[in-house]
CSV table of N, CA and C in Angstrom, one decimal:
chain,number,residue,atom,x,y,z
X,179,MET,N,11.1,29.0,-18.5
X,179,MET,CA,11.1,27.8,-17.8
X,179,MET,C,9.9,26.9,-18.3
X,180,THR,N,10.2,25.6,-18.6
X,180,THR,CA,9.0,24.9,-19.0
X,180,THR,C,8.5,24.1,-17.8
X,181,ALA,N,7.3,23.5,-18.0
X,181,ALA,CA,6.6,22.8,-16.9
X,181,ALA,C,7.5,21.5,-16.4
X,182,GLU,N,8.3,21.0,-17.4
X,182,GLU,CA,9.1,19.9,-17.0
X,182,GLU,C,10.2,20.3,-16.1
X,183,THR,N,10.8,21.5,-16.3
X,183,THR,CA,12.0,21.9,-15.3
X,183,THR,C,11.4,22.8,-14.1
X,184,ALA,N,10.1,23.0,-14.2
X,184,ALA,CA,9.7,23.9,-13.0
X,184,ALA,C,9.7,23.1,-11.7
X,185,HIS,N,9.6,21.9,-11.8
X,185,HIS,CA,9.4,21.0,-10.6
X,185,HIS,C,10.9,20.4,-10.3
X,186,ALA,N,11.1,20.4,-8.8
X,186,ALA,CA,12.2,19.8,-8.4
X,186,ALA,C,12.2,18.2,-8.5
X,187,ALA,N,13.3,17.7,-8.6
X,187,ALA,CA,13.3,16.1,-8.8
X,187,ALA,C,12.6,15.5,-7.6
X,188,PRO,N,11.8,14.5,-7.7
X,188,PRO,CA,11.2,13.8,-6.4
X,188,PRO,C,12.5,13.2,-5.6
X,189,THR,N,12.2,13.2,-4.3
X,189,THR,CA,13.3,12.8,-3.4
X,189,THR,C,13.0,11.2,-3.1
X,190,GLY,N,11.7,10.7,-3.4
X,190,GLY,CA,11.4,9.3,-2.9
X,190,GLY,C,10.5,8.9,-4.1
X,191,PRO,N,10.1,7.6,-3.9
X,191,PRO,CA,9.0,7.1,-4.9
X,191,PRO,C,7.9,8.1,-5.1
X,192,SER,N,7.3,8.1,-6.1
X,192,SER,CA,6.1,8.8,-6.5
X,192,SER,C,4.9,8.2,-6.0
X,193,ARG,N,3.8,9.0,-6.1
X,193,ARG,CA,2.6,8.2,-5.5
X,193,ARG,C,2.2,7.2,-6.3
X,194,SER,N,2.4,7.3,-7.7
X,194,SER,CA,2.2,6.2,-8.6
X,194,SER,C,3.0,5.1,-8.3
X,195,ASP,N,4.3,5.2,-8.0
X,195,ASP,CA,5.2,4.1,-7.6
X,195,ASP,C,4.7,3.4,-6.5
X,196,ILE,N,4.3,4.1,-5.4
X,196,ILE,CA,3.9,3.5,-4.1
X,196,ILE,C,2.6,2.8,-4.6
X,197,ASP,N,1.7,3.1,-5.4
X,197,ASP,CA,0.5,2.5,-5.7
X,197,ASP,C,0.7,1.2,-6.4
X,198,GLN,N,1.7,1.2,-7.3
X,198,GLN,CA,1.9,0.1,-8.2
X,198,GLN,C,2.7,-1.0,-7.2
X,199,THR,N,3.4,-0.6,-6.3
X,199,THR,CA,4.2,-1.4,-5.5
X,199,THR,C,3.2,-2.1,-4.5
X,200,LEU,N,2.3,-1.3,-4.0
X,200,LEU,CA,1.3,-1.9,-3.1
X,200,LEU,C,0.3,-2.8,-3.8
X,201,ARG,N,-0.1,-2.5,-5.0
X,201,ARG,CA,-0.9,-3.5,-5.8
X,201,ARG,C,-0.1,-4.9,-5.9
X,202,ALA,N,1.2,-4.7,-6.3
X,202,ALA,CA,2.0,-6.0,-6.4
X,202,ALA,C,2.0,-6.8,-5.3
X,203,ILE,N,2.3,-6.1,-4.0
X,203,ILE,CA,2.2,-6.7,-2.8
X,203,ILE,C,1.0,-7.5,-2.5
X,204,LEU,N,-0.1,-6.8,-2.8
X,204,LEU,CA,-1.5,-7.5,-2.6
X,204,LEU,C,-1.6,-8.6,-3.5
X,205,ARG,N,-1.2,-8.6,-4.7
X,205,ARG,CA,-1.2,-9.7,-5.7
X,205,ARG,C,-0.4,-10.9,-5.2
X,206,ASP,N,0.9,-10.6,-4.7
X,206,ASP,CA,1.8,-11.5,-4.3
X,206,ASP,C,1.6,-12.3,-3.1
X,207,VAL,N,1.2,-11.4,-2.1
X,207,VAL,CA,1.0,-12.0,-0.7
X,207,VAL,C,-0.4,-12.6,-0.5
X,208,LEU,N,-1.4,-12.1,-1.1
X,208,LEU,CA,-2.8,-12.7,-1.1
X,208,LEU,C,-3.1,-13.6,-2.3
X,209,GLY,N,-2.2,-13.6,-3.2
X,209,GLY,CA,-2.5,-14.5,-4.4
X,209,GLY,C,-3.7,-14.1,-5.1
X,210,LEU,N,-3.9,-12.7,-5.2
X,210,LEU,CA,-5.0,-12.2,-6.0
X,210,LEU,C,-4.9,-11.9,-7.5
X,211,ASP,N,-5.8,-12.0,-8.1
X,211,ASP,CA,-5.7,-12.0,-9.7
X,211,ASP,C,-5.4,-10.5,-10.0
X,212,GLU,N,-4.4,-10.5,-11.0
X,212,GLU,CA,-4.0,-9.1,-11.4
X,212,GLU,C,-5.1,-8.2,-11.9
X,213,ALA,N,-6.3,-8.7,-12.6
X,213,ALA,CA,-7.2,-7.9,-12.9
X,213,ALA,C,-8.0,-7.3,-11.8
X,214,GLN,N,-8.2,-8.3,-10.7
X,214,GLN,CA,-9.1,-7.9,-9.6
X,214,GLN,C,-8.3,-6.6,-8.9
X,215,VAL,N,-6.9,-6.9,-8.6
X,215,VAL,CA,-6.2,-5.8,-8.0
X,215,VAL,C,-6.1,-4.5,-8.7
X,216,ALA,N,-6.1,-4.6,-10.1
X,216,ALA,CA,-6.1,-3.5,-11.0
X,216,ALA,C,-7.3,-2.6,-10.8
X,217,GLY,N,-8.4,-3.4,-10.7
X,217,GLY,CA,-9.7,-2.6,-10.4
X,217,GLY,C,-10.0,-2.0,-9.0
X,218,PHE,N,-9.0,-2.2,-8.1
X,218,PHE,CA,-9.2,-1.6,-6.8
X,218,PHE,C,-9.2,0.0,-7.0
X,219,ASP,N,-10.1,0.6,-6.2
X,219,ASP,CA,-10.0,2.0,-6.0
X,219,ASP,C,-10.0,2.4,-4.6
X,220,SER,N,-10.0,3.5,-4.2
X,220,SER,CA,-9.8,4.0,-2.8
X,220,SER,C,-10.9,3.5,-1.9
X,221,ASP,N,-12.1,3.3,-2.6
X,221,ASP,CA,-13.0,2.7,-1.6
X,221,ASP,C,-13.4,1.1,-1.5
X,222,THR,N,-12.4,0.5,-2.3
X,222,THR,CA,-12.4,-1.0,-2.3
X,222,THR,C,-12.1,-1.6,-0.9
X,223,GLY,N,-13.0,-2.3,-0.4
X,223,GLY,CA,-12.8,-2.9,0.9
X,223,GLY,C,-11.7,-4.0,1.0
X,224,LEU,N,-11.0,-4.0,2.0
X,224,LEU,CA,-9.8,-5.0,2.3
X,224,LEU,C,-10.2,-5.9,3.4
X,225,PHE,N,-9.7,-5.6,4.5
X,225,PHE,CA,-9.9,-6.4,5.7
X,225,PHE,C,-11.4,-6.5,6.0
X,226,GLY,N,-11.8,-7.9,6.0
X,226,GLY,CA,-13.3,-7.9,6.4
X,226,GLY,C,-14.1,-8.1,5.0
X,227,HIS,N,-13.4,-7.6,3.9
X,227,HIS,CA,-14.2,-7.8,2.6
X,227,HIS,C,-13.4,-8.8,1.6
X,228,LEU,N,-12.2,-9.0,1.8
X,228,LEU,CA,-11.3,-10.0,1.1
X,228,LEU,C,-11.1,-11.3,2.1
X,229,PRO,N,-11.7,-12.4,1.5
X,229,PRO,CA,-11.4,-13.6,2.4
X,229,PRO,C,-9.9,-13.9,2.6
X,230,GLU,N,-9.0,-13.5,1.4
X,230,GLU,CA,-7.7,-13.9,1.5
X,230,GLU,C,-7.1,-13.0,2.6
X,231,LEU,N,-7.5,-11.8,2.7
X,231,LEU,CA,-6.8,-10.9,3.9
X,231,LEU,C,-7.5,-11.3,5.2
X,232,ASP,N,-7.0,-12.3,5.9
X,232,ASP,CA,-7.3,-12.7,7.4
X,232,ASP,C,-6.3,-12.0,8.2
X,233,SER,N,-6.4,-12.3,9.4
X,233,SER,CA,-5.4,-11.8,10.4
X,233,SER,C,-4.0,-12.5,10.3
X,234,MET,N,-3.8,-13.6,9.7
X,234,MET,CA,-2.6,-14.3,9.4
X,234,MET,C,-2.0,-13.6,8.3
X,235,ALA,N,-2.7,-13.2,7.2
X,235,ALA,CA,-2.2,-12.7,6.0
X,235,ALA,C,-1.8,-11.2,6.3
X,236,VAL,N,-2.3,-10.6,7.2
X,236,VAL,CA,-1.9,-9.2,7.5
X,236,VAL,C,-0.4,-9.1,7.9
X,237,ALA,N,0.0,-10.0,8.8
X,237,ALA,CA,1.4,-10.0,9.0
X,237,ALA,C,2.4,-10.0,7.8
X,238,GLY,N,2.1,-11.0,7.0
X,238,GLY,CA,2.9,-11.0,5.6
X,238,GLY,C,2.7,-10.0,4.9
X,239,LEU,N,1.5,-9.2,4.8
X,239,LEU,CA,1.3,-8.1,4.1
X,239,LEU,C,2.2,-6.9,4.7
X,240,LEU,N,2.1,-6.7,5.8
X,240,LEU,CA,2.9,-5.6,6.5
X,240,LEU,C,4.5,-5.9,6.2
X,241,THR,N,4.8,-7.2,6.4
X,241,THR,CA,6.4,-7.3,6.3
X,241,THR,C,6.7,-7.1,4.8
X,242,GLU,N,5.9,-7.5,3.9
X,242,GLU,CA,6.3,-7.2,2.3
X,242,GLU,C,6.2,-5.6,2.2
X,243,MET,N,5.3,-4.8,2.8
X,243,MET,CA,5.2,-3.4,2.7
X,243,MET,C,6.6,-2.9,3.2
X,244,GLU,N,7.0,-3.4,4.4
X,244,GLU,CA,8.2,-2.9,4.9
X,244,GLU,C,9.5,-3.1,4.0
X,245,ASP,N,9.5,-4.3,3.5
X,245,ASP,CA,10.7,-4.7,2.5
X,245,ASP,C,10.6,-3.9,1.3
X,246,ARG,N,9.6,-3.8,0.5
X,246,ARG,CA,9.4,-3.4,-0.7
X,246,ARG,C,9.4,-1.8,-0.7
X,247,LEU,N,8.9,-1.3,0.4
X,247,LEU,CA,8.8,0.3,0.4
X,247,LEU,C,9.9,0.9,1.2
X,248,ASP,N,10.6,0.0,1.8
X,248,ASP,CA,11.9,0.5,2.8
X,248,ASP,C,11.3,1.3,3.9
X,249,ILE,N,10.3,0.8,4.5
X,249,ILE,CA,9.7,1.5,5.5
X,249,ILE,C,9.7,0.7,6.8
X,250,VAL,N,9.3,1.4,8.0
X,250,VAL,CA,9.2,0.6,9.3
X,250,VAL,C,7.9,0.8,9.7
X,251,ILE,N,7.1,-0.3,10.1
X,251,ILE,CA,5.8,-0.3,10.5
X,251,ILE,C,5.8,-0.6,12.0
X,252,GLU,N,5.5,0.3,12.9
X,252,GLU,CA,5.4,-0.1,14.3
X,252,GLU,C,4.1,-0.7,14.6
X,253,ASP,N,4.0,-1.5,15.7
X,253,ASP,CA,2.7,-2.2,16.0
X,253,ASP,C,1.7,-1.2,16.2
X,254,GLU,N,1.9,0.0,16.9
X,254,GLU,CA,1.0,1.0,17.2
X,254,GLU,C,0.5,1.7,15.9
X,255,ASP,N,1.4,1.5,14.8
X,255,ASP,CA,0.8,2.1,13.4
X,255,ASP,C,-0.5,1.4,12.9
X,256,VAL,N,-0.7,0.0,13.3
X,256,VAL,CA,-1.6,-0.8,12.7
X,256,VAL,C,-2.8,-0.7,13.3
X,257,ASP,N,-3.9,-0.3,12.5
X,257,ASP,CA,-5.2,-0.2,13.2
X,257,ASP,C,-6.3,-0.7,12.0
X,258,GLY,N,-7.4,-0.9,12.4
X,258,GLY,CA,-8.4,-1.2,11.5
X,258,GLY,C,-8.8,-0.3,10.3
X,259,GLU,N,-8.5,1.0,10.5
X,259,GLU,CA,-8.8,2.0,9.6
X,259,GLU,C,-7.8,1.8,8.4
X,260,MET,N,-6.6,1.7,8.7
X,260,MET,CA,-5.6,1.5,7.6
X,260,MET,C,-5.8,0.4,6.7
X,261,LEU,N,-6.4,-0.7,7.2
X,261,LEU,CA,-6.6,-2.0,6.6
X,261,LEU,C,-8.2,-2.1,6.0
X,262,GLU,N,-8.8,-0.9,6.3
X,262,GLU,CA,-10.3,-1.1,5.9
X,262,GLU,C,-10.5,-1.0,4.5
X,263,SER,N,-9.7,-0.1,3.8
X,263,SER,CA,-10.0,0.1,2.3
X,263,SER,C,-8.6,0.3,1.6
X,264,TYR,N,-8.6,0.1,0.4
X,264,TYR,CA,-7.4,0.2,-0.4
X,264,TYR,C,-6.8,1.6,-0.3
X,265,GLY,N,-7.7,2.6,-0.4
X,265,GLY,CA,-7.3,3.9,-0.1
X,265,GLY,C,-6.7,4.3,1.1
X,266,GLY,N,-7.2,3.7,2.2
X,266,GLY,CA,-6.6,3.9,3.6
X,266,GLY,C,-5.2,3.2,3.6
X,267,LEU,N,-4.9,2.0,3.1
X,267,LEU,CA,-3.8,1.3,3.0
X,267,LEU,C,-2.7,2.1,2.2
X,268,LEU,N,-3.2,2.6,1.2
X,268,LEU,CA,-2.4,3.5,0.2
X,268,LEU,C,-1.8,4.9,1.0
X,269,ALA,N,-2.9,5.4,1.7
X,269,ALA,CA,-2.5,6.7,2.3
X,269,ALA,C,-1.5,6.4,3.5
X,270,PHE,N,-1.8,5.3,4.1
X,270,PHE,CA,-0.8,4.9,5.2
X,270,PHE,C,0.7,4.6,4.7
X,271,ALA,N,0.7,3.8,3.4
X,271,ALA,CA,2.1,3.6,2.9
X,271,ALA,C,2.8,5.0,2.4
X,272,GLU,N,1.9,5.7,1.9
X,272,GLU,CA,2.5,7.1,1.4
X,272,GLU,C,3.1,7.8,2.6
X,273,THR,N,2.3,8.0,3.7
X,273,THR,CA,2.7,8.6,4.9
X,273,THR,C,4.0,8.1,5.3
X,274,LYS,N,4.1,6.8,5.4
X,274,LYS,CA,5.2,6.0,5.9
X,274,LYS,C,6.5,6.2,5.0
X,275,VAL,N,6.2,6.2,3.7
X,275,VAL,CA,7.3,6.5,2.9
X,275,VAL,C,7.8,7.9,3.0
X,276,VAL,N,7.0,8.9,3.0
X,276,VAL,CA,7.4,10.3,3.3
X,276,VAL,C,8.0,10.5,4.6
X,277,GLU,N,7.6,9.9,5.7
X,277,GLU,CA,8.3,10.0,7.1
X,277,GLU,C,9.7,9.4,6.9
X,278,GLY,N,9.9,8.4,6.0
X,278,GLY,CA,11.4,7.8,5.8
X,278,GLY,C,11.6,7.0,7.0
């Protein structure tokens, strides 16, 4: 058995797919430059660090995440920690995708 056949087919988007989708959402919703978003790492600050991400933009961001990742985000899911950094937002998105 080769390494390629040893793994079962993924049942949903891969972590890389979620990452790329989330970066596209940030570019589209916030109007950020592609190079800026490409440079985001897990520690990159979001809410409170990006002037484009204000309280009004959060609603648009969450709506786009729901649409593009086919997830449901409940009001109680949203907290400062998930919006604090790119890594926090990505981890949140991954959890929601896995939950289905």
